[in-house]
Coordinates of C-alpha atoms in Angstrom, one line a residue:
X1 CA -39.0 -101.2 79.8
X2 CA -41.8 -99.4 79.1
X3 CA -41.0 -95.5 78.2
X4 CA -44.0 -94.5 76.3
X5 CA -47.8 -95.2 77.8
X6 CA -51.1 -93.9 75.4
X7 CA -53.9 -94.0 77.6
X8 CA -56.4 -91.8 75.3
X9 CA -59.7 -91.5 75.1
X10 CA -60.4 -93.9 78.1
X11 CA -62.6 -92.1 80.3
X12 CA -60.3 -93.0 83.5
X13 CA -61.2 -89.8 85.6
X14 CA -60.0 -88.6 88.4
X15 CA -60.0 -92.4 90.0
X16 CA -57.9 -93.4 87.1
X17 CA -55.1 -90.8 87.5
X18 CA -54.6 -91.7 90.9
X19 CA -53.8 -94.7 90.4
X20 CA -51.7 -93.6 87.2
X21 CA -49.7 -91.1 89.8
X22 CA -49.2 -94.2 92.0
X23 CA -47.8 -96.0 89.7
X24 CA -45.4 -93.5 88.2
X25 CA -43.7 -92.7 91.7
X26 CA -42.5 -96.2 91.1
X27 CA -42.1 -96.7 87.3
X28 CA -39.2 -94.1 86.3
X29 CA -38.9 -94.9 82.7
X30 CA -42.1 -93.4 80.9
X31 CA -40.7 -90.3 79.5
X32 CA -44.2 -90.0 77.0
X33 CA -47.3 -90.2 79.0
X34 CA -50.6 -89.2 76.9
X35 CA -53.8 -88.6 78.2
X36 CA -55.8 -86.7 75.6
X37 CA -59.8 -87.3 75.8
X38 CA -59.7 -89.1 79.9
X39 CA -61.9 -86.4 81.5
X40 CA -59.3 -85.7 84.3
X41 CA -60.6 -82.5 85.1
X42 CA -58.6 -80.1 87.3
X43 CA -58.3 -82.0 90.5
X44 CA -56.9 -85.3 87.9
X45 CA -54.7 -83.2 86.8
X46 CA -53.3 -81.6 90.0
X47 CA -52.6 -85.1 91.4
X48 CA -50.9 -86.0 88.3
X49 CA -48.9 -82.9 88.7
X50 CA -48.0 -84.2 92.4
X51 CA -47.1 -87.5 91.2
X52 CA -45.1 -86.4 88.1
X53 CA -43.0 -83.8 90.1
X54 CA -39.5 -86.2 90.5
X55 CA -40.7 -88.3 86.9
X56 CA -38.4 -88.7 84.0
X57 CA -41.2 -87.6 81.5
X58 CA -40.3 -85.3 78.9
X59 CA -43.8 -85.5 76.7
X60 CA -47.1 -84.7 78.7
X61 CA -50.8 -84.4 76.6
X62 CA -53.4 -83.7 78.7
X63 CA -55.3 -82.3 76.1
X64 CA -59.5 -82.1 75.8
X65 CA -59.7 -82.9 79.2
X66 CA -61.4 -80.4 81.2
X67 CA -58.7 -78.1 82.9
X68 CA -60.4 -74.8 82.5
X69 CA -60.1 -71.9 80.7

């Protein structure tokens, strides 16, 4: 099973995390998820935050990606 996913510096967007929240509702077992360098932006990362709310995962970097000040 997969616990760890490293999806830096892949440019998935907004479009990209929604599809990553999707498929965390259903795959419980990523504890690590790393994002650094995706430009999520704020509303990415709101809809991650939605997505991640009953997940398993420990480890969250969402760093260089836009959020704000």
């Amino acid at each position: 099973t997969v616990q760890t996913l490293a999806v830096a510096s892949n440019d998935i967007g907004v479009e990209g995390v929604r599809h990553l929240g999707e498929t965390m509702l259903v795959n419980t077992t990523i504890t690590e998820l790393y994002l650094f360098r995706n430009s999520v932006g704020v509303q990415g990362a709101r809809l991650l935050v939605r997505a991640l709310v009953h997940s398993r995962l420990k480890v969250l970097n969402l760093c260089h990606n836009s959020l704000g000040n």
